[in-house]
Every structure is written in structure tokens, then in C-alpha cells.
XYZ file of C-alpha atoms in Angstrom:
735
model
C -35.909 -25.846 52.713
C -36.635 -28.310 49.903
C -34.741 -31.467 49.091
C -33.284 -29.767 46.059
C -31.468 -27.390 48.333
C -29.189 -30.241 49.343
C -28.330 -31.244 45.781
C -24.954 -30.573 44.182
C -26.438 -27.401 42.711
C -27.393 -26.075 46.154
C -24.932 -27.562 48.659
C -25.420 -26.965 52.348
C -23.240 -24.158 53.710
C -20.828 -25.609 56.316
C -22.018 -24.663 59.786
C -18.563 -24.018 61.253
C -14.960 -23.329 60.329
C -13.970 -26.929 61.058
C -16.815 -28.180 58.886
C -15.199 -26.312 55.972
C -12.262 -28.713 56.293
C -14.377 -31.855 56.073
C -13.520 -33.999 53.061
C -10.141 -32.411 52.315
C -7.182 -34.740 51.921
C -4.145 -34.131 54.181
C -2.321 -31.897 51.693
C -5.434 -29.891 50.804
C -6.081 -29.503 54.540
C -2.544 -28.194 54.992
C -3.205 -25.578 52.288
C -6.452 -24.601 54.000
C -4.967 -24.234 57.478
C -1.587 -22.637 56.645
C -2.875 -19.087 56.844
C 0.259 -17.258 57.965
C 3.390 -16.526 56.000
C 4.108 -17.390 52.381
C 2.647 -20.618 50.987
C 3.399 -22.195 47.607
C 1.030 -24.887 46.344
C 2.403 -27.053 43.539
C -0.781 -28.625 42.213
C -0.808 -31.301 39.528
C -3.624 -31.631 37.010
C -6.873 -32.822 38.581
C -5.633 -32.578 42.165
C -8.292 -30.171 43.443
C -6.295 -26.944 43.610
C -9.356 -24.705 43.315
C -11.019 -26.691 46.092
C -7.934 -26.285 48.282
C -7.559 -22.525 47.878
C -11.265 -21.711 48.180
C -11.462 -23.806 51.350
C -8.336 -22.023 52.589
C -9.993 -18.624 52.202
C -13.308 -19.859 53.608
C -11.659 -21.502 56.599
C -9.713 -18.329 57.392
C -12.856 -16.214 57.132
C -15.091 -18.591 59.085
C -12.458 -19.020 61.821
C -12.183 -15.240 62.206
C -8.537 -15.196 61.131
C -9.153 -13.349 57.851
C -11.481 -10.431 57.247
C -13.345 -11.031 53.959
C -12.719 -7.510 52.657
C -8.981 -7.857 53.294
C -8.555 -10.865 50.969
C -7.751 -10.482 47.266
C -7.850 -13.691 45.218
C -6.418 -13.255 41.726
C -6.785 -15.529 38.724
C -6.452 -15.214 34.957
C -9.934 -15.393 33.456
C -13.244 -13.822 34.381
C -14.780 -17.314 34.240
C -12.334 -18.652 36.821
C -12.845 -15.615 39.056
C -16.615 -16.076 38.878
C -16.300 -19.759 39.731
C -14.131 -18.884 42.725
C -16.660 -16.339 44.003
C -19.434 -18.914 43.627
C -17.539 -21.542 45.596
C -16.734 -19.054 48.353
C -20.415 -18.166 48.668
C -21.270 -21.854 48.996
C -18.716 -22.097 51.803
C -20.152 -19.108 53.657
C -17.327 -16.679 52.822
C -19.084 -13.809 51.083
C -17.339 -10.491 50.605
C -13.985 -11.827 49.384
C -12.648 -10.103 46.267
C -11.920 -12.673 43.510
C -10.788 -10.920 40.327
C -8.472 -11.112 37.373
C -5.239 -9.118 37.518
C -6.679 -6.616 35.049
C -10.013 -6.279 36.812
C -8.375 -5.626 40.181
C -5.894 -3.152 38.672
C -8.569 -1.277 36.697
C -10.699 -0.880 39.817
C -7.772 0.629 41.705
C -6.726 2.809 38.783
C -10.209 4.270 38.363
C -10.386 5.066 42.070
C -6.932 6.638 42.455
C -6.502 8.349 39.063
C -8.091 11.683 40.095
C -5.851 11.799 43.162
C -2.648 10.605 41.467
C -2.937 12.248 38.042
C -6.026 14.468 38.050
C -9.088 14.397 35.856
C -10.759 11.263 34.565
C -9.060 8.049 33.555
C -8.485 7.949 29.760
C -10.878 5.800 27.774
C -10.006 2.112 27.658
C -10.115 0.719 24.112
C -11.695 -2.714 23.678
C -9.546 -3.763 20.712
C -6.207 -2.384 19.627
C -6.123 -3.794 16.074
C -7.609 -0.644 14.494
C -5.107 1.548 16.317
C -2.274 -0.677 15.095
C -3.666 -0.323 11.564
C -3.657 3.463 11.940
C -0.071 3.308 13.217
C 0.907 1.233 10.185
C -0.724 3.768 7.882
C 1.180 6.569 9.606
C 4.411 4.646 9.015
C 3.373 3.830 5.429
C 3.567 0.126 6.136
C 0.960 -2.152 4.542
C -0.304 -4.934 6.802
C -2.960 -7.471 5.857
C -5.462 -8.743 8.433
C -3.285 -11.591 9.631
C -0.197 -9.425 9.944
C -2.208 -6.864 11.889
C -3.119 -9.520 14.438
C 0.438 -10.773 14.691
C 1.978 -7.319 15.070
C -0.644 -6.567 17.714
C 0.398 -9.735 19.550
C 4.036 -8.601 19.447
C 3.079 -5.248 20.964
C 1.146 -7.027 23.715
C 4.106 -9.319 24.426
C 6.428 -6.308 24.598
C 4.234 -4.543 27.119
C 3.712 -7.498 29.481
C 7.474 -8.127 29.456
C 8.034 -4.383 30.070
C 9.946 -3.940 26.797
C 9.939 -0.434 25.292
C 9.968 0.087 21.492
C 13.680 0.919 21.375
C 14.517 -2.438 23.009
C 12.075 -4.609 21.054
C 14.471 -6.015 18.436
C 17.042 -7.103 21.007
C 14.407 -8.515 23.380
C 12.655 -10.463 20.607
C 15.933 -11.982 19.453
C 16.890 -12.922 23.011
C 13.492 -14.580 23.543
C 13.786 -16.462 20.244
C 10.526 -15.060 18.891
C 9.442 -15.704 15.304
C 8.534 -12.150 14.304
C 5.896 -11.583 11.594
C 7.840 -8.637 10.112
C 11.347 -7.266 10.396
C 11.956 -6.519 14.126
C 13.044 -2.944 13.364
C 9.790 -2.403 11.486
C 7.734 -3.799 14.368
C 9.592 -1.509 16.781
C 8.678 1.439 14.551
C 5.014 0.378 14.500
C 5.057 -0.122 18.271
C 6.429 3.380 18.807
C 3.852 4.903 16.422
C 1.082 2.986 18.187
C 2.110 4.444 21.559
C 2.214 7.962 20.053
C -1.296 7.564 18.646
C -2.630 6.462 22.032
C -1.231 9.541 23.684
C -2.612 11.804 20.964
C -6.081 10.298 21.264
C -6.032 10.074 25.086
C -6.802 6.362 25.210
C -5.227 3.404 26.980
C -5.178 -0.311 26.178
C -5.522 -3.490 28.207
C -1.826 -3.721 29.105
C -1.715 -0.031 30.074
C -4.089 -0.821 32.920
C -1.348 -2.868 34.580
C 1.481 -0.551 33.544
C -0.259 2.559 34.876
C -1.275 0.873 38.127
C 2.342 -0.175 38.643
C 3.483 3.370 37.913
C 1.021 4.922 40.384
C 1.933 2.486 43.161
C 5.648 3.031 42.558
C 5.453 6.828 42.476
C 2.878 7.460 45.203
C 3.798 5.839 48.497
C 0.635 7.182 50.125
C -1.558 5.420 47.554
C 0.467 2.215 47.824
C -0.010 2.225 51.592
C -3.738 2.795 51.192
C -4.014 -0.240 48.904
C -1.926 -2.345 51.293
C -4.086 -1.343 54.242
C -7.123 -2.575 52.305
C -5.694 -5.938 51.226
C -3.838 -7.983 53.830
C -3.922 -11.430 52.288
C -3.337 -12.518 48.665
C -4.041 -15.728 46.788
C -2.848 -16.138 43.163
C -4.119 -19.016 41.023
C -2.367 -20.347 37.869
C 0.851 -18.729 39.075
C 2.871 -20.431 36.319
C 1.162 -18.070 33.847
C 2.222 -14.829 35.563
C 4.023 -12.339 33.320
C 6.856 -10.097 34.569
C 4.440 -7.158 34.612
C 1.864 -9.014 36.698
C 4.577 -10.163 39.080
C 5.712 -6.557 39.532
C 2.149 -5.479 40.340
C 1.803 -8.308 42.854
C 5.033 -7.220 44.572
C 3.721 -3.659 44.875
C 0.453 -4.905 46.358
C 2.376 -6.926 48.926
C 4.979 -4.362 49.941
C 7.270 -5.858 52.578
C 4.690 -8.429 53.731
C 4.628 -12.147 52.957
C 0.927 -12.958 53.400
C 0.797 -14.662 50.030
C -0.412 -18.039 48.751
C 0.391 -18.985 45.152
C -0.879 -22.029 43.261
C 0.447 -23.452 40.015
C 2.001 -26.271 38.013
C 5.099 -25.662 35.903
C 4.159 -28.687 33.789
C 1.095 -26.809 32.537
C 2.997 -23.754 31.265
C 1.735 -23.485 27.673
C 1.435 -19.736 27.130
C 5.065 -18.602 27.139
C 4.508 -16.951 23.735
C 2.317 -14.388 25.534
C 4.993 -13.567 28.115
C 3.953 -16.085 30.784
C 6.821 -17.727 32.633
C 6.964 -20.423 35.353
C 10.129 -18.858 36.798
C 8.190 -16.918 39.437
C 6.611 -20.171 40.637
C 9.851 -22.139 40.550
C 11.794 -19.355 42.295
C 9.193 -18.839 45.025
C 11.160 -20.708 47.698
C 14.291 -18.706 46.798
C 12.449 -15.397 47.228
C 10.625 -16.631 50.342
C 12.914 -19.011 52.293
C 10.350 -19.346 55.074
C 7.632 -20.530 52.696
C 5.599 -23.654 53.262
C 5.489 -25.687 50.044
C 2.579 -28.092 49.637
C 2.512 -30.551 46.749
C -0.842 -31.856 45.582
C -0.438 -35.084 43.609
C -3.639 -37.019 44.347
C -5.455 -36.924 41.011
C -9.220 -37.092 41.526
C -10.043 -36.473 37.853
C -8.458 -39.250 35.814
C -8.215 -43.023 36.000
C -4.876 -44.705 36.812
C -4.489 -45.583 33.124
C -4.754 -41.943 31.997
C -2.512 -40.788 34.842
C 0.120 -43.387 33.908
C 0.359 -41.959 30.393
C 0.508 -38.383 31.722
C 3.325 -39.281 34.091
C 5.124 -41.087 31.276
C 5.034 -38.007 29.069
C 6.689 -35.869 31.715
C 9.200 -38.581 32.616
C 10.867 -37.919 29.251
C 10.805 -34.131 29.611
C 13.848 -31.933 30.026
C 14.433 -28.416 31.245
C 13.727 -26.491 34.397
C 9.972 -27.074 34.486
C 10.587 -30.812 34.078
C 12.943 -30.784 37.046
C 9.978 -29.752 39.208
C 7.377 -32.075 37.717
C 4.858 -33.802 39.966
C 4.176 -37.547 39.888
C 0.379 -37.849 39.916
C -1.335 -40.626 41.874
C -4.823 -41.485 40.666
C -7.528 -41.758 43.315
C -10.100 -43.239 40.945
C -11.037 -46.827 40.178
C -9.245 -48.402 37.201
C -10.619 -47.684 33.747
C -9.876 -48.666 30.166
C -6.369 -48.388 28.783
C -5.718 -45.483 26.385
C -6.431 -46.455 22.780
C -3.755 -45.757 20.159
C -4.840 -45.745 16.522
C -2.897 -45.279 13.283
C -4.670 -44.348 10.076
C -3.637 -44.170 6.442
C -4.657 -40.523 6.049
C -6.314 -37.592 7.833
C -9.868 -38.166 6.501
C -9.658 -41.787 7.649
C -8.481 -40.603 11.061
C -11.430 -38.224 11.342
C -13.872 -40.909 10.220
C -12.353 -43.332 12.739
C -12.816 -40.813 15.523
C -16.418 -40.215 14.437
C -17.137 -43.977 14.511
C -15.736 -44.333 18.006
C -17.695 -41.276 19.157
C -20.879 -42.782 17.716
C -20.184 -45.970 19.722
C -19.785 -43.909 22.896
C -23.014 -42.030 22.250
C -24.843 -45.319 21.645
C -23.421 -46.589 24.943
C -24.962 -43.639 26.785
C -22.044 -41.217 27.079
C -23.463 -37.659 26.694
C -22.130 -35.743 23.690
C -21.177 -32.887 26.017
C -18.781 -35.269 27.818
C -16.754 -35.981 24.669
C -14.057 -33.773 23.148
C -11.815 -33.866 20.078
C -8.626 -31.895 20.708
C -6.162 -30.822 18.009
C -3.010 -28.728 17.797
C -4.201 -26.007 15.381
C -7.566 -24.570 14.453
C -6.827 -25.411 10.815
C -7.376 -29.094 11.648
C -10.979 -28.590 12.706
C -12.623 -28.698 9.263
C -11.874 -32.378 8.688
C -13.442 -33.293 12.017
C -16.364 -30.942 11.563
C -17.116 -32.729 8.305
C -16.653 -36.243 9.697
C -18.978 -35.555 12.625
C -21.532 -33.865 10.372
C -21.462 -36.855 7.997
C -22.060 -39.172 10.962
C -24.974 -37.047 12.198
C -23.143 -36.161 15.419
C -23.766 -32.653 16.817
C -20.662 -30.680 17.732
C -19.618 -27.299 19.002
C -16.411 -25.390 18.457
C -14.582 -23.863 21.394
C -11.911 -21.203 21.013
C -12.272 -21.060 17.237
C -14.702 -19.922 14.599
C -16.469 -22.529 12.521
C -14.292 -23.319 9.541
C -16.702 -21.906 6.968
C -17.339 -18.835 9.143
C -13.697 -17.781 9.140
C -13.185 -14.535 7.205
C -10.449 -15.967 4.996
C -12.602 -18.989 4.121
C -15.609 -16.809 3.271
C -13.434 -14.543 1.147
C -11.874 -17.540 -0.601
C -15.334 -18.915 -1.316
C -16.328 -15.641 -2.986
C -13.166 -15.719 -5.103
C -13.744 -19.331 -6.157
C -17.376 -18.621 -6.988
C -16.336 -15.666 -9.147
C -13.696 -17.727 -10.951
C -16.225 -20.499 -11.574
C -18.657 -17.982 -13.051
C -16.152 -16.407 -15.444
C -14.356 -19.662 -16.236
C -11.897 -19.309 -19.112
C -12.287 -15.535 -19.118
C -10.471 -15.301 -15.769
C -6.833 -14.448 -16.504
C -5.741 -16.036 -13.228
C -6.748 -19.440 -14.601
C -4.844 -19.140 -17.867
C -2.160 -21.712 -17.053
C -4.272 -23.919 -14.802
C -4.929 -27.277 -16.438
C -6.937 -29.110 -13.785
C -9.186 -28.397 -10.814
C -6.469 -28.436 -8.106
C -4.255 -26.045 -10.110
C -7.247 -23.763 -10.704
C -7.934 -23.608 -6.965
C -4.271 -22.967 -6.199
C -4.219 -20.167 -8.761
C -7.321 -18.486 -7.305
C -6.229 -18.855 -3.682
C -2.743 -17.557 -4.443
C -4.437 -14.187 -4.757
C -5.874 -14.668 -1.249
C -2.549 -15.421 0.439
C -1.971 -19.132 -0.167
C 1.603 -20.129 -0.989
C 3.116 -23.552 -1.779
C 5.216 -23.337 1.389
C 3.763 -22.360 4.778
C 4.869 -19.047 6.308
C 7.470 -19.185 9.058
C 6.417 -18.795 12.634
C 3.007 -19.114 14.240
C 0.100 -16.772 14.792
C -2.685 -15.421 12.613
C -0.756 -15.526 9.320
C -0.021 -19.196 9.832
C -3.625 -19.933 10.853
C -4.949 -18.156 7.755
C -2.567 -20.108 5.550
C -3.722 -23.357 7.155
C -7.357 -22.490 6.377
C -6.518 -21.814 2.722
C -4.314 -24.909 2.556
C -7.267 -26.951 3.821
C -9.282 -25.696 0.812
C -6.429 -26.568 -1.564
C -6.237 -30.049 -0.061
C -10.003 -30.415 -0.286
C -9.842 -29.562 -3.991
C -7.172 -32.218 -4.541
C -9.225 -34.837 -2.721
C -12.405 -33.812 -4.575
C -10.671 -34.063 -7.955
C -9.230 -37.474 -7.065
C -12.717 -38.722 -6.215
C -14.372 -37.047 -9.233
C -11.829 -36.642 -12.061
C -14.321 -34.760 -14.262
C -15.327 -32.259 -11.572
C -15.249 -28.562 -12.467
C -14.625 -25.487 -10.359
C -18.400 -24.955 -10.241
C -18.823 -28.498 -8.862
C -16.297 -27.725 -6.124
C -18.120 -24.505 -5.211
C -21.375 -26.461 -4.945
C -19.595 -29.014 -2.715
C -18.318 -26.221 -0.461
C -21.827 -24.768 -0.184
C -23.214 -28.168 0.804
C -20.531 -28.658 3.425
C -21.085 -25.184 4.847
C -24.817 -25.792 5.055
C -24.423 -29.160 6.761
C -22.212 -27.660 9.458
C -24.700 -24.967 10.486
C -26.848 -27.551 12.260
C -27.672 -26.858 15.926
C -24.666 -27.665 18.096
C -26.093 -27.444 21.599
C -24.958 -30.360 23.780
C -22.619 -31.424 21.030
C -19.196 -33.002 21.016
C -16.588 -30.306 21.738
C -14.008 -29.529 19.058
C -11.177 -27.460 20.499
C -7.521 -26.658 20.180
C -5.285 -27.915 22.958
C -4.645 -24.356 24.132
C -8.338 -23.549 24.474
C -8.971 -26.828 26.352
C -6.873 -25.719 29.337
C -8.931 -25.798 32.534
C -11.618 -28.092 31.082
C -12.278 -31.833 31.351
C -14.406 -34.514 29.701
C -15.215 -38.191 30.257
C -13.772 -39.093 26.847
C -11.049 -37.228 24.975
C -9.788 -37.830 21.433
C -6.292 -36.449 20.866
C -5.936 -36.341 17.098
C -3.094 -35.554 14.712
C -0.460 -36.645 17.241
C 2.250 -36.950 14.583
C 5.634 -35.371 13.983
C 5.195 -31.956 12.392
C 1.997 -31.315 14.297
C 2.975 -32.468 17.783
C 5.526 -30.988 18.163
C 4.490 -28.390 15.599
C 6.925 -27.820 12.728
C 7.962 -24.349 13.815
C 8.907 -25.503 17.329
C 12.672 -25.676 16.831
C 14.419 -24.805 20.082
C 14.576 -27.154 23.061
C 12.355 -24.770 25.032
C 9.716 -24.686 22.278
C 9.709 -28.470 21.924
C 9.310 -28.928 25.676
C 6.357 -26.552 25.652
C 4.802 -28.739 22.940
C 5.269 -31.744 25.234
C 3.544 -29.880 28.056
C 0.717 -29.021 25.661
C 0.191 -32.726 24.942
C 0.320 -33.387 28.711
C -2.465 -30.838 29.199
C -4.472 -32.648 26.521
C -3.997 -36.062 28.136
C -5.011 -34.794 31.569
C -8.315 -33.423 30.250
C -9.640 -37.015 30.109
C -11.459 -38.530 33.066
C -11.979 -42.091 31.850
C -11.407 -42.692 28.148
C -8.495 -41.467 26.076
C -7.992 -42.043 22.335
C -4.701 -40.995 20.719
C -4.399 -41.114 16.932
C -2.273 -40.040 13.970
C -2.279 -40.383 10.179
C 0.583 -41.613 8.005
C -0.277 -39.208 5.181
C -2.376 -36.120 4.699
C -4.635 -37.265 1.875
C -5.859 -40.640 0.568
C -3.244 -42.185 -1.681
C -0.516 -39.892 -0.354
C 2.959 -41.029 0.634
C 2.880 -42.579 4.118
C 5.899 -40.616 5.321
C 4.601 -39.433 8.663
C 5.415 -41.010 11.997
C 3.789 -40.834 15.412
C 4.939 -38.034 17.697
C 8.276 -38.572 19.395
C 6.478 -37.792 22.647
C 4.797 -41.222 22.446
C 8.055 -43.153 22.121
C 8.211 -45.795 24.817
C 4.620 -45.112 25.867
C 2.469 -46.519 23.077
C 2.529 -50.264 22.413
C 5.275 -51.384 20.061
C 7.307 -48.164 20.280
C 10.275 -49.585 22.179
C 11.918 -48.091 25.216
C 11.203 -44.553 26.336
C 13.749 -41.994 25.227
C 15.036 -39.611 27.877
C 15.088 -39.727 31.624
C 12.751 -41.725 33.784
C 13.285 -40.855 37.457
C 10.141 -40.359 39.459
C 8.790 -36.872 39.841
C 8.188 -35.082 43.112
C 5.890 -36.852 45.536
C 3.086 -35.078 47.298
C 3.556 -33.674 50.754
C 4.570 -30.631 52.745
C 7.902 -28.873 53.098
C 8.398 -26.293 55.823
C 10.392 -23.138 55.196
C 13.884 -22.864 56.612
C 12.988 -19.752 58.604
C 9.809 -21.158 60.126
C 9.746 -21.439 63.944
C 7.012 -22.538 66.371
C 5.045 -19.775 68.037
C 5.523 -19.030 71.726
C 2.270 -20.733 72.679
C 2.279 -23.665 70.288
C 3.860 -26.991 71.214
C 6.842 -27.730 69.000
C 5.731 -29.861 66.056
C 8.384 -31.851 64.177
C 9.021 -30.733 60.617
C 7.098 -32.808 58.123
C 8.754 -33.887 54.905
C 7.321 -35.153 51.639
C 4.377 -37.438 52.264
C 2.907 -40.100 50.029
C -0.853 -40.405 49.536
C -2.584 -41.763 52.662
C -3.139 -45.512 52.683
C -5.109 -47.747 55.021
C -2.788 -48.950 57.787
C -4.607 -52.309 57.763
C -5.140 -53.289 54.095
C -3.002 -50.697 52.274
C -5.748 -49.259 50.035
C -5.399 -45.575 49.032
C -7.785 -43.481 51.146
C -9.874 -40.632 49.732
C -12.955 -40.411 51.986
C -12.651 -37.673 54.617
C -13.706 -39.927 57.475
C -11.347 -42.714 56.427
C -8.503 -40.219 56.113
C -9.016 -39.229 59.739
C -8.924 -42.852 60.868
C -6.096 -43.754 58.467
C -7.961 -46.971 57.721
C -10.963 -48.160 55.738
C -14.305 -48.054 57.519
C -14.643 -51.843 57.111
C -11.147 -52.725 58.330
C -10.754 -53.935 61.943
C -10.196 -51.287 64.601
C -7.761 -51.467 67.512
C -9.381 -48.540 69.308
C -9.018 -48.121 73.077
C -12.723 -48.089 73.935
C -12.138 -46.688 77.447
C -10.056 -43.807 76.118
C -12.694 -43.102 73.465
C -15.431 -42.776 76.100
C -13.230 -40.524 78.286
C -12.551 -38.323 75.258
C -16.292 -38.104 74.491
C -17.080 -37.065 78.078
C -14.302 -34.470 78.037
C -15.554 -33.157 74.647
C -19.081 -32.719 76.030
C -17.720 -30.525 78.829
C -15.698 -28.403 76.364
C -18.702 -28.011 74.072
C -20.937 -26.792 76.924
C -18.328 -24.292 78.046
C -17.861 -22.842 74.567
C -21.547 -22.945 73.640
C -20.768 -24.923 70.484
C -21.943 -28.287 69.165
C -19.702 -31.157 70.251
C -18.354 -31.817 66.731
C -16.890 -28.282 66.660
C -14.460 -29.413 69.367
C -13.546 -32.685 67.633
C -15.614 -34.911 65.370
C -16.344 -38.511 66.334
C -13.926 -39.703 63.648
C -11.126 -37.564 65.059
C -11.758 -38.923 68.566
C -11.732 -42.454 67.175
C -8.430 -41.750 65.413
C -6.959 -40.427 68.679
C -8.209 -43.475 70.593
C -6.712 -45.806 67.981
C -3.289 -44.141 67.752
C -3.011 -43.006 71.445
C -0.470 -40.220 70.777
C 2.187 -39.593 73.398
C 3.562 -36.208 72.301
C 2.340 -33.074 70.446
C 3.858 -34.042 67.101
C 1.970 -37.341 67.027
C -1.282 -35.619 67.962
C -0.782 -32.863 65.361
C -0.436 -35.452 62.583
C -3.932 -36.798 63.199
C -6.302 -35.302 60.582
C -8.830 -33.029 62.254
C -6.498 -31.700 64.929
C -4.384 -28.967 63.361
C -2.339 -26.251 65.032
C -5.268 -24.238 66.431
C -6.870 -27.173 68.190
C -3.487 -28.503 69.259
C -2.851 -25.196 71.014
C -6.270 -25.154 72.644
C -6.896 -28.788 73.555
C -3.544 -30.554 73.140
C -2.564 -30.619 76.828
C -5.892 -32.131 77.919
C -6.002 -34.726 75.138
C -2.440 -35.902 75.732
C -3.167 -36.139 79.462
C -6.225 -38.305 78.792
C -4.181 -40.485 76.421
C -1.608 -40.928 79.197
C -4.356 -42.151 81.538
C -4.336 -39.078 83.749
C -7.399 -37.943 85.688
C -8.273 -34.336 84.790
C -10.202 -33.824 88.014
C -13.863 -33.430 88.893
C -13.887 -29.735 88.059
C -12.913 -30.502 84.460
C -15.480 -33.226 83.990
C -18.509 -31.590 85.555
C -19.663 -28.030 85.818
């Protein structure tokens, strides 16, 4: 075994179940060891939720409590599922199924279809846009590319919320959705789309879940077969579960409660797709006996970043805000967030590029820097600013600006107009370059006022509006410029932004940044109208915008830059103001608006129906618990060994040396009898913690990290007897 095997890329596999628990904080340890009954983990950003649930599964498998093939861990992306499988392998828990909802359902559907329905499963279509286009043609409805995408999104939302075509209009109105077409028309297209699927014997992505639900509901024998296979369920990102996914989960479970869910209502940012935090927030109502563990120790971000994140949520309202978590940073202090105001958007982008250049010169890798914005239409300005500064970048979750279909098509139209000049009838009334560009792009879908709602139509309009704005700025800088000059400028910009982008600064929308983190994050365009976005009108929509900004803030490990521009273009009216979400948080903005009570602290809450087992000593119910601090100097503890001792390694110890030696002798006897290494009974740190605290009853012993219910049941009587000074007898000390 080479030295590289012990690096972070090839960590050593823990050599026992107890070794799996090493390094977990008290709340993470509670998640890992609470293997029976329902468990709800409320995990704040950066608190190590993936670590907690993977160690939970691995501990159960390594301790022989869970059979690997009986565990189904479900998450929302193939990337996350792959990461979970990798971590489980590193912990010695191979054979556990970690899949997305759709992957798990498709596997079951393929297996049971011949038995439940007969024949082969219909073909699964990769993309439904073409089928929606065919449905529109059948209904004699003309949809452009953007409308096709938006109508497709409405059909997807309908299916995950289990809404049939006849109920679409009412359901959309009740949900407050901004529909891209008349709701009755969308319902007609939805119905035609479903008819076409049946005629062509194909199914779509959402049908995989719908059909699996139908089979499990209708065939009790198949449902029982699935339930006999999977005995234990773990669901990550539970705040993003749709009603359809929740129904499938209930069918998998049956009447059992062997379920662990993990989520954070404050990171619910996909409600427009049908996701809802209600299932997470109602978990204790549905499962009164559930253990609820709150993870609030933030290992990702500095106290300064965490303070801003907590401040954002302190002003929030609504049900998700009522269950917010107050994060507690476990990192050393870092720089304060930087707030910057600029005269216009190009100046803001140039300012960000200058600061990024300073970070690069200081040794921060480009891959550890991100620029996050609200909409993909904002990316072009930052692409250009970084390109001008010679800074490599990469786009995540969006096409390069000049690669977008609407931008390419607009470029062709502008090039054609420049070639024909005065012979182009569309330019007849255009007197200057900006009006010429507006005239040409009007034929491509640009309008003076943005379309209502969000989605692809809005994104396309933003791309075209960016070209209109660019033309205005170009004409202001070069009053004699022609349409041909602008086309040449666009070609130069497009060419400059096709430079290699490997290891570059990340440009991403806030939505696509979910689940990622960087050393330095630039949150740009944090102004009214963009954050919250203009079309967020209801209280629920505005609160989701606040949560989106919270997600952006919590992506930063050390450095956070927040900026906004007073006007769009140079020389424009400075009529913008910083986002209301920053009121009371940024310097000079006065007192925070809204409520300010502290959020929920970390800790553990036992279910009302929970009772001790017949063999376990009664352990007092534990309530909410603050992060562990040294009982000598008060410093927050994060190291696994220090957490066991409840003090810093360097702080003075009041350990009973005689008791410690008796415990070591007793441990040696237990290890020989069980054929295990001594540390598998109790580690040295756990024995030291026992000898320092000298517990007198089971509850006190159970609260010492490293003991836990299993070891309390097995060794508790002996340990408490030794702590009381009792002699266990020669037969217990020597074989």
C-alpha cells in the first residue's frame, strides 16, 4: 500500500463500525446511530448532511444492523447519487442502492412491467419538446421555440403535481402560476400530448413515476415484493420532493416507518417545478414518534459569511421561515463581506473582474471563484468583462451567450440587415444605430416591454434585450458607428469568448449553483427588480427569492462580494436601489426590516411515542442542544477527540487516574473475550471522558460521545460499577 493510498483521494476504510463514527459531531453521530424508526434531519447549509447520512448507512451496515441490499438511498441528481455511492464505498458499505427517484422507479418498472401489464415497457423518450410541438400542430396552435419550452414545463409541473388536463386551469390559478399561454389552451395541448403518447406507445420522464405508482397501488403482490426487498429508506434534499415523489415513497414504505429524511426548508428554491417543503415540515405530524435532529454547525463558511446568511433569514416570513435554522460557524474568522455599489452594470462587471484579478494574483485558484447572478441573461456582461481582463471562465447551467440559438439567429439577421442597408424595408423608419437594431430584433421576438412571467420566453427576451442594450452602449461610445461596425464588434466579442475555459472562474445562475461551493463568491446584480426578480409578486414568490439569495450567500467559504448597479447603462438614470433583502445587513442601510428572533438551535428532539426498549437502561429525553464547547475555556469544539472529552486537548484535565487505569484493564479483558481490538470496545478518548466525568447513572453515561445506546446496553452496568468504585471480581479481570 503506497503513501498515496492514505491521501484524501484514497482514504483508509474504517476498520470497524465504531471507527465509522470517528470525527462526527454529536448531532451527526445521533443521525448515524438512530437506525430504528422515523428520523428527520433538518440540516442547514454547510453542516455536513451528506457526511451524516452516508455514515448512518455505513454504520448500520458495518454493525450488522442493516443489510446493504435492503437499503435504498434516494436523491435528486445522478451526480449526487454517484457521490453517495462513492462515499459509501470509502466507508466499507458496498452494495447499497443510491439512486434518483426516477432511476429507482424505472428499474422497478422495467422488472415488473411484463408481470403487471404484459409485453415490454413502452419506449422512454429523452425529450418531450418535439412531441409537444406535434400536439400543438394537431391542435392548430403555433408555438415558437420559447413557448414550446414553457408549455412543456407546464405539462411537467402538471404531472408531478398529479394534475390531469381537465383540472389544469383551476390548479394553475390556485398555484398562482404565470402561464405562457391561455390556461385553457395549455390544457388542450396537454390533453393532445397525452393522446399522442398513447398512439405512439411511448412514455416520458414523469410517466416513469406515475406508472410505478399505478403498479404499486393496483398490484398488492408486487408492492409486497418491493417492500420485502427494501427495508430501510434514506431521502436526501427532502424539501424538493414533489407530491408524486412523496406518493411513490409512501408506497415503497407501506405501513413501516424505517425512514430517514434530510432537508432544509430554507433552501427550497424549485417550487416552480412542483417541489414543496411541506412534506419535510409536516414530517413530525405524520410520524409523531420521529427523532428530529437539527444540524447547525456550519463547517463550510466563516463566521462573517454565516452571520450574513442568518441575517437574511431573520427577516424572512412564511412557513419555511418559521422552521429556519440558526447556523453556527465552526471555522476561524475571515474577512467581512464586501458590499459595492456601481454607477452601471458594465462598471459592476469590470469591478468584479478587477477584484477577481486581485484574488488570482494572491494565489486563489480560478476554479475556487464564482460569479453568481439571478438570470442567464446577465452572463454576457460578465463574460465580456472577464475576457477583457484575460481571466478564463466557464459557464455552468447555461449556454455561452453567443452560443444561444436566439443570439446566433439575431446575429444572422443583423448581418443581413447590414449587408442590404437602406434596401431593407425593416429599417425604413430607423434613424440611428440603436433604432436599427431594435427594428431588426423586433422580427426575432424583442419587444419594448418584457413578457410577463418567467421561463424560456423571458430568457430569450433577455438575450435579445442584451443585444439592444449593447447597441445603445456601442452607439454612445462611437456616435458614427454603423450596423456593419456593430456586427464586426459582435464577431470580435464572440471570438474572444471562445478561449479555453478549463480551470476558469465559474459563471452560474443562483439556481444552478445549488449544491456547490467556492472559496470566493461574487453575488452580482443584487438590486430591486433582479433580486427579487420583477415578476415575483406574491409573498410566497418573494420569500423564495430571499431563499435563493440565501443559497447564494452560503456557497461562499471565505470571501463574499455583494454588488449592485444604480443604472443599467453608462449615463443612465440612477434609479435603482439595492435589494430590500440587504436592508439592515449592509453598512449604512439602517435597521433590519422584519422579525429578528433567533432560529432553531441544533440538537435532538425525541418523538412523543418513543419508549426505551426492554433491555436498554432508560435514557432521559434530550432536548435542543447547542454546539459543544470546551468545559474549561469555552471554545467551540470540532475535533472528534476533543468532542469526546468535551474540552480542548491543551486544557487541564481533572481525570480520575485510578478509574482510568481500572477502565483500561477492564477493556483489555472485554477485548480478549470478543476477539476485537481494544478500541472497538471503547477508544482511549472515550475512557478518558468517562474518567473525567465519572457518570453515576445511565443517562449521564449515554451522553458521553463514543458510548451510544448499543454500548450502553452491552457495557453500561460494568462501567457504572467501576465508576462507583465497585470491585468486579477476579473472574471479570482475569481469564
